[in-house]
CSV table of C-alpha atoms in Angstrom, one decimal:
chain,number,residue,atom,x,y,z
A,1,UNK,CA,-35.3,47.4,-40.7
A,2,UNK,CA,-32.3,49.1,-42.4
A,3,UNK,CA,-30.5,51.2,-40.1
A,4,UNK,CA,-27.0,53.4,-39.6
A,5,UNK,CA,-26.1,53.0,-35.9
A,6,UNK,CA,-26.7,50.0,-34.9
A,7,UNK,CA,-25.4,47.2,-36.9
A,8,UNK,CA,-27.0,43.9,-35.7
A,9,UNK,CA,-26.2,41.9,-38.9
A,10,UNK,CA,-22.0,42.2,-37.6
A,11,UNK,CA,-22.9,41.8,-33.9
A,12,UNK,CA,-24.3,38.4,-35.1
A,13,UNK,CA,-21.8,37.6,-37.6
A,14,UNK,CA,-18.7,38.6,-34.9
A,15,UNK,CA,-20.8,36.3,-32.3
A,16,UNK,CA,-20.5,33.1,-34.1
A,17,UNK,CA,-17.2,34.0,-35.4
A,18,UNK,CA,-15.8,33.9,-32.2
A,19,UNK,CA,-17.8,30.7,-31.5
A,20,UNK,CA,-16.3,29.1,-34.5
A,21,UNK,CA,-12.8,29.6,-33.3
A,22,UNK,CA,-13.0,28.6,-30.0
A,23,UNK,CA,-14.8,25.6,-30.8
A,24,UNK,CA,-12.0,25.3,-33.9
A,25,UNK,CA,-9.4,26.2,-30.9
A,26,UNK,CA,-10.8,23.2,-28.8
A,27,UNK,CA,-10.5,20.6,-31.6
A,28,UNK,CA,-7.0,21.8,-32.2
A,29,UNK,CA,-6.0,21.6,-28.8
A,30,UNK,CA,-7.6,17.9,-28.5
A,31,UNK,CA,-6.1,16.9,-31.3
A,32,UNK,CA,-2.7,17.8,-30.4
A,33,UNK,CA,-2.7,16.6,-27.1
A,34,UNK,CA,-4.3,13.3,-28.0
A,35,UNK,CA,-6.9,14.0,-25.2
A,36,UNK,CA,-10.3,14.2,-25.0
A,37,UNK,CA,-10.1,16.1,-22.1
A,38,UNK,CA,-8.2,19.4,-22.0
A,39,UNK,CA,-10.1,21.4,-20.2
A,40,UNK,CA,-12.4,20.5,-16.9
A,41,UNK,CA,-15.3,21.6,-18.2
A,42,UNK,CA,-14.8,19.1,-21.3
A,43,UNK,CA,-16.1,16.3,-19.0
A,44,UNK,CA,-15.9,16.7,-15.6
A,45,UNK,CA,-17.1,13.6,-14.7
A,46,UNK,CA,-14.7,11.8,-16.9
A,47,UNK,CA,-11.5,14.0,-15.8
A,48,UNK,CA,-12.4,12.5,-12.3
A,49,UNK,CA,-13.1,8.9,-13.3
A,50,UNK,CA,-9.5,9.2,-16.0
A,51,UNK,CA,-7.3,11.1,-13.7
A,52,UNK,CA,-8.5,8.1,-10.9
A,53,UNK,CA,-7.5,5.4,-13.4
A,54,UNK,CA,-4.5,6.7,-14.6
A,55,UNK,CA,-3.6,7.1,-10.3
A,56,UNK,CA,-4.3,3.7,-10.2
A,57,UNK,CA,-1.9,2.6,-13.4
A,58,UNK,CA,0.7,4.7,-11.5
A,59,UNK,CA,0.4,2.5,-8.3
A,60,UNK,CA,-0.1,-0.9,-10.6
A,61,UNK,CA,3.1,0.0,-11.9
A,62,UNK,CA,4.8,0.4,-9.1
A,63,UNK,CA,3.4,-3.0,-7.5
A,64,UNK,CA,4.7,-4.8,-10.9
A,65,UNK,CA,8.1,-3.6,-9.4
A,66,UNK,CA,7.6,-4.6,-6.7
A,67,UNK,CA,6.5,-8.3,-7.3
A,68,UNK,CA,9.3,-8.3,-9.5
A,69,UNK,CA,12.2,-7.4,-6.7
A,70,UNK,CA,10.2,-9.5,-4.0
A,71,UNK,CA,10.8,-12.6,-6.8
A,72,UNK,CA,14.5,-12.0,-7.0
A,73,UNK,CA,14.8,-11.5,-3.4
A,74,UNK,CA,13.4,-15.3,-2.8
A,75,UNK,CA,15.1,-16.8,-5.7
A,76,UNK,CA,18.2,-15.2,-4.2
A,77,UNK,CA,17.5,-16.9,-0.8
A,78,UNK,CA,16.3,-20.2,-2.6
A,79,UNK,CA,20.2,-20.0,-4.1
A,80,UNK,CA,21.7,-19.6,-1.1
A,81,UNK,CA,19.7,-22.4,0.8
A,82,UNK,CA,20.4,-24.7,-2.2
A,83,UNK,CA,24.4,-24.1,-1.5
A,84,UNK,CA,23.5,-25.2,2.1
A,85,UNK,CA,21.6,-28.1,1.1
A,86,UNK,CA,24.4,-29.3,-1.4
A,87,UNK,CA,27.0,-28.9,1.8
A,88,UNK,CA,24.6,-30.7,4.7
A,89,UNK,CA,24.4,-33.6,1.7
A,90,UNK,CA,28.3,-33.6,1.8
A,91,UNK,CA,27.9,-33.6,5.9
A,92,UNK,CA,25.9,-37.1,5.8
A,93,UNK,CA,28.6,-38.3,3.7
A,94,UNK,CA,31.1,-37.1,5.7
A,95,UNK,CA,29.4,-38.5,8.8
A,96,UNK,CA,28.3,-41.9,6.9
A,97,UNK,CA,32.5,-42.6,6.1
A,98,UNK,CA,33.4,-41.7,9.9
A,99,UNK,CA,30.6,-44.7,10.8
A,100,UNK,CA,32.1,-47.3,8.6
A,101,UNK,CA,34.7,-49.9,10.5
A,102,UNK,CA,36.9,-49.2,7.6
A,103,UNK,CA,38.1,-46.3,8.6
A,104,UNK,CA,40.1,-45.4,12.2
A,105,UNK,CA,39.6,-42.3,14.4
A,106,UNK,CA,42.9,-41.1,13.2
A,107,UNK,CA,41.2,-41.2,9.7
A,108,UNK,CA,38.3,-40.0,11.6
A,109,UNK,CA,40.2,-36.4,12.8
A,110,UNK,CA,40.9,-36.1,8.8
A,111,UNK,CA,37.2,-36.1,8.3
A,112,UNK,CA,36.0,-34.1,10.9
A,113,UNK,CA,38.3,-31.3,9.7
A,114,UNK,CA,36.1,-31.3,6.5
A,115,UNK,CA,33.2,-31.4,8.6
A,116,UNK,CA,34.1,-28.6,10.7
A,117,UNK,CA,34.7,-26.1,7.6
A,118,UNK,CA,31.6,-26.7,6.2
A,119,UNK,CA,30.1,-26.0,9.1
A,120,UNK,CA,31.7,-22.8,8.9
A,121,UNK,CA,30.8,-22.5,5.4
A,122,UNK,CA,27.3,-22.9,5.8
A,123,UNK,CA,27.2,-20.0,8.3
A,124,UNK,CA,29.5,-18.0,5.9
A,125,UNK,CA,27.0,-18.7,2.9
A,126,UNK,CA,24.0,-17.6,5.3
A,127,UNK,CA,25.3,-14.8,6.4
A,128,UNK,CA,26.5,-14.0,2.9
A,129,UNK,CA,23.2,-14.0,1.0
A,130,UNK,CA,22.0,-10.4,1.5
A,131,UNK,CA,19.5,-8.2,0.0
A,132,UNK,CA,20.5,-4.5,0.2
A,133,UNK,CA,22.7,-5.3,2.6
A,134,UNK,CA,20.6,-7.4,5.1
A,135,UNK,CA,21.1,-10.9,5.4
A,136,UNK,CA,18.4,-12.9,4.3
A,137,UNK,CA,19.2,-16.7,5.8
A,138,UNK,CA,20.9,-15.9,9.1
A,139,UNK,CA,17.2,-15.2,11.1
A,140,UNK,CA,19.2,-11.9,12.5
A,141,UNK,CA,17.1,-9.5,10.3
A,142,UNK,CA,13.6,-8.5,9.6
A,143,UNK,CA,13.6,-11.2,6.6
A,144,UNK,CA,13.7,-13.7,9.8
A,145,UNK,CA,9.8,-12.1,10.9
A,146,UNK,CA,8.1,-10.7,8.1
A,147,UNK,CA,8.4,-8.2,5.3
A,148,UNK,CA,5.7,-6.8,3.2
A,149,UNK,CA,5.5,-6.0,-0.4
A,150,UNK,CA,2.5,-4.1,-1.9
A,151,UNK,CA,1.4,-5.8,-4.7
A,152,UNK,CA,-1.6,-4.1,-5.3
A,153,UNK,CA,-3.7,-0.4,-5.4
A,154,UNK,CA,-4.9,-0.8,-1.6
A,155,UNK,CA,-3.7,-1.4,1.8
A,156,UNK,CA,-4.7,-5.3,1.4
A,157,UNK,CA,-2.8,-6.0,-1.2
A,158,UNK,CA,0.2,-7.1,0.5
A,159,UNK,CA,2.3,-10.4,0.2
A,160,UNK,CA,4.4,-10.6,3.7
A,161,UNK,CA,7.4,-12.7,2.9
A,162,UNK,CA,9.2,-14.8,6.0
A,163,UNK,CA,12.6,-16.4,5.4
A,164,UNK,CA,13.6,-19.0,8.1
A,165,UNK,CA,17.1,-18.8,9.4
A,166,UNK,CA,19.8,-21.9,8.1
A,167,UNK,CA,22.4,-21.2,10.1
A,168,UNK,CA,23.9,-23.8,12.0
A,169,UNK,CA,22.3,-23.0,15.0
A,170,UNK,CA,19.0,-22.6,13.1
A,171,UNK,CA,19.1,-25.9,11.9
A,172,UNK,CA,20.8,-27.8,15.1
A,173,UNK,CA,24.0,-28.6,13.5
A,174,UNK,CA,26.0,-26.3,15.1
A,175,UNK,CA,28.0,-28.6,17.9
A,176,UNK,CA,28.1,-31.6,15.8
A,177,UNK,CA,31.3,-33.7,15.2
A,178,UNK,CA,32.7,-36.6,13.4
A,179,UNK,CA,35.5,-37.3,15.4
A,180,UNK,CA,34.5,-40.8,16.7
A,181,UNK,CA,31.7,-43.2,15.5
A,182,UNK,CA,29.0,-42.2,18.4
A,183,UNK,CA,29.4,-38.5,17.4
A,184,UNK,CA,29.3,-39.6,13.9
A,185,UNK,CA,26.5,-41.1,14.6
A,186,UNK,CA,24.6,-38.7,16.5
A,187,UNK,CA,25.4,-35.9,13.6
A,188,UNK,CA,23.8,-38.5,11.1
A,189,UNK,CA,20.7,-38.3,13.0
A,190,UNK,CA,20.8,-34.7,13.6
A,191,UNK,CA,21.6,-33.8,9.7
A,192,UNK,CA,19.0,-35.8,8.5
A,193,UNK,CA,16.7,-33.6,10.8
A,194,UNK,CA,18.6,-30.6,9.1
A,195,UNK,CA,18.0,-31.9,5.4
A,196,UNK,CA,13.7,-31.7,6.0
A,197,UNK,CA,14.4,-28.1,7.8
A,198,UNK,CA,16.0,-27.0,4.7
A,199,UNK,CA,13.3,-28.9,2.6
A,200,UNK,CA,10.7,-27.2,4.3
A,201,UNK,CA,12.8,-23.7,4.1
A,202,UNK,CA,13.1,-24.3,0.6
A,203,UNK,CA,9.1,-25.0,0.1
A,204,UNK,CA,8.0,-22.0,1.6
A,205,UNK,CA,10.3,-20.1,-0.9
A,206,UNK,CA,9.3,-21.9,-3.8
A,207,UNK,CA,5.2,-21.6,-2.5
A,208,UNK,CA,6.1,-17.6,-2.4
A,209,UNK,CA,8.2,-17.1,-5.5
A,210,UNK,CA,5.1,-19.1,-7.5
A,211,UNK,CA,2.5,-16.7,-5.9
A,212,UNK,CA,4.8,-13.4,-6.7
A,213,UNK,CA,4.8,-15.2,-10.4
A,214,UNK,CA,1.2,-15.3,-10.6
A,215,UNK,CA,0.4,-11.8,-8.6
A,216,UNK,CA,3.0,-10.3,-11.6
A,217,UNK,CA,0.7,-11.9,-14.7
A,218,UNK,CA,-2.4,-10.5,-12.8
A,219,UNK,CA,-1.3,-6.9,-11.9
A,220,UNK,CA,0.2,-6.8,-15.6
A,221,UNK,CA,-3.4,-8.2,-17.0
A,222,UNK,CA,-4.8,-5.2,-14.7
A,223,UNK,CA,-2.7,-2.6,-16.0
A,224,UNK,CA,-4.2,-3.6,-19.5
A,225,UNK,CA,-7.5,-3.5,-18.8
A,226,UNK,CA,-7.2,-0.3,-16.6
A,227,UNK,CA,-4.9,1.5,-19.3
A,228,UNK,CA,-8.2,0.6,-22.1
A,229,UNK,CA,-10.7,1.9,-19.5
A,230,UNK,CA,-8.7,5.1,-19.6
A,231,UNK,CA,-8.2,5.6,-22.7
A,232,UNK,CA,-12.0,5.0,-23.4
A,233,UNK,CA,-12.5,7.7,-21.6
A,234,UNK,CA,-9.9,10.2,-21.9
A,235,UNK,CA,-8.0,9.9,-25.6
A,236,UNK,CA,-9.9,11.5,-28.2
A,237,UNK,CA,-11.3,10.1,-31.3
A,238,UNK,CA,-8.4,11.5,-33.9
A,239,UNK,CA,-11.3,10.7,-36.8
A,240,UNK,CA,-14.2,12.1,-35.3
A,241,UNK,CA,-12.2,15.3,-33.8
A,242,UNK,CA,-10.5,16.1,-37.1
A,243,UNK,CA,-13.9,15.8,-38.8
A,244,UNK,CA,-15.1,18.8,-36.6
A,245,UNK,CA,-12.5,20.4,-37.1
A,246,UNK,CA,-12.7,20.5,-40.5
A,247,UNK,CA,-16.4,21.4,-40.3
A,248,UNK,CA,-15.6,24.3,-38.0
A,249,UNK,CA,-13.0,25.3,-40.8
A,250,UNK,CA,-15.5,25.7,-43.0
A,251,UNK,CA,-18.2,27.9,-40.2
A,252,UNK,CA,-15.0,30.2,-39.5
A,253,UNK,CA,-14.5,30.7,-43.0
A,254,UNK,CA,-18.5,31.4,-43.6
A,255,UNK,CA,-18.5,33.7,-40.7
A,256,UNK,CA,-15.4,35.9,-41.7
A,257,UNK,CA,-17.1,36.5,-44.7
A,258,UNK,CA,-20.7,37.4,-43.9
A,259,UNK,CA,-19.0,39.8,-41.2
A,260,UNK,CA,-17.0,41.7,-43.6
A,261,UNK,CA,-20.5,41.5,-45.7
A,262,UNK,CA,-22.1,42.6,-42.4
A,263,UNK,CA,-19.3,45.5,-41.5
A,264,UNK,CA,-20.1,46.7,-45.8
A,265,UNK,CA,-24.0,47.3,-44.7
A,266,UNK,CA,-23.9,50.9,-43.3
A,267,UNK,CA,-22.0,51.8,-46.0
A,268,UNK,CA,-24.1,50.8,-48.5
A,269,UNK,CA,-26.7,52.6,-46.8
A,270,UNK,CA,-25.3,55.7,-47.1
A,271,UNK,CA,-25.2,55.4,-50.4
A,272,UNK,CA,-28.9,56.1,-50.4
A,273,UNK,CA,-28.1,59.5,-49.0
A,274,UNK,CA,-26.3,60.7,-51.8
């Protein structure tokens, strides 16, 4: 029914208007941001399930760093135990020459000096291998017990990395001489104990760098997967939201125009009067 007062035709008309441009609004918005999600009440669920995954890339990202420096930490120590190794080698030789008959203990004194530096060497090269500013070979700092790394998004996911002291005393070379041909002898014995410490050292480095190496491919394979899963759920589809967006063009357009139809009505009306 035709009437003055009331105009229901533009009530209706301004009602999906202002649908049309907050849904156009929305579409904008998503597209700009690259996000499905802009608001809460876009998909509640999947803001909590995104904003959990995208937590967890943070934290994944972090523990690639950290697999990375625990690495170079251990290679750093591996160099420094490979020094060592190269200097007890040169001790056995050194303590192999003092044994031979061809040589006499006034020789002998000339070779023990050698021997005696690198023994100070080996304690300067331990002591000398540091990680911010802790020594990592000289068993005086908390590399000697245990350090962790987190490797991982939970309190599990730790790799605890123990490096054994080479010192000297560490490996039981410390009093050793080569002065005479019994001491010689006895340092022979002692150093060849010292070469399978260091071996053994050296393994247990090697056995932890290899599992940092592999922990790194799978927390990087992780990241992938986790960053898809995210983006699954949270990126918007660029295609599909700029097709709405084109379609709610077109509604905002319609509705503009049958309102200023609509707001034309009562004046038409009067018309009748005159």
């Amino acid at each position: 029914m035709p009437v003055i007062s009331t105009n229901t035709a533009s009530n209706s008309a301004l009602r999906y208007l202002n649908i049309n441009t907050t849904n156009q609004s929305d579409s904008v918005s998503k597209i700009a941001s690259g996000s499905r999600i802009t608001k809460a009440s876009d998909d509640a669920a999947g803001l909590a399930v995104g904003t959990s995954l995208k937590s967890d890339v943070t934290v994944l990202n972090q523990a690639a760093t950290n697999a990375s420096h625990g690495s170079s930490i251990l290679q750093t120590a591996d160099g420094g135990m490979s020094s060592i190794s190269d200097i007890v080698q040169r001790m056995r030789s050194l303590a192999t020459q003092s044994l031979s008959g061809s040589v006499t203990d006034n020789e002998r004194s000339y070779l023990d000096a050698e021997f005696q530096q690198l023994q100070d060497e080996i304690d300067g090269i331990a002591s000398g291998t540091r990680f911010n500013d802790e020594s990592l070979l000289d068993g005086s700092t908390n590399w000697s017990t245990g350090v962790s790394f987190r490797v991982g998004t939970t309190s599990n996911d730790n790799i605890t990395v123990t490096i054994a002291g080479v010192t000297t005393t560490g490996l039981g070379i410390n009093t050793l001489d080569v002065g005479t041909s019994a001491t010689a002898a006895a340092a022979l014995t002692a150093l060849d104990t010292a070469v399978t410490t260091l071996s053994d050292a050296r393994a247990d480095v090697g056995a932890l760098i290899s599992r940092f190496e592999f922990r790194s491919d799978m927390i990087d394979t992780t990241i992938e997967n986790t960053e898809a899963a995210q983006s699954a759920i949270m990126d918007v589809d660029v295609a599909e939201e700029q097709s709405k967006l084109s379609s709610e063009k077109v509604l905002t357009q319609a509705a503009i125009a049958v309102l200023s139809q609509a707001n034309s009505m009562p004046e038409n009306l009067l018309s009748l009067l005159r």
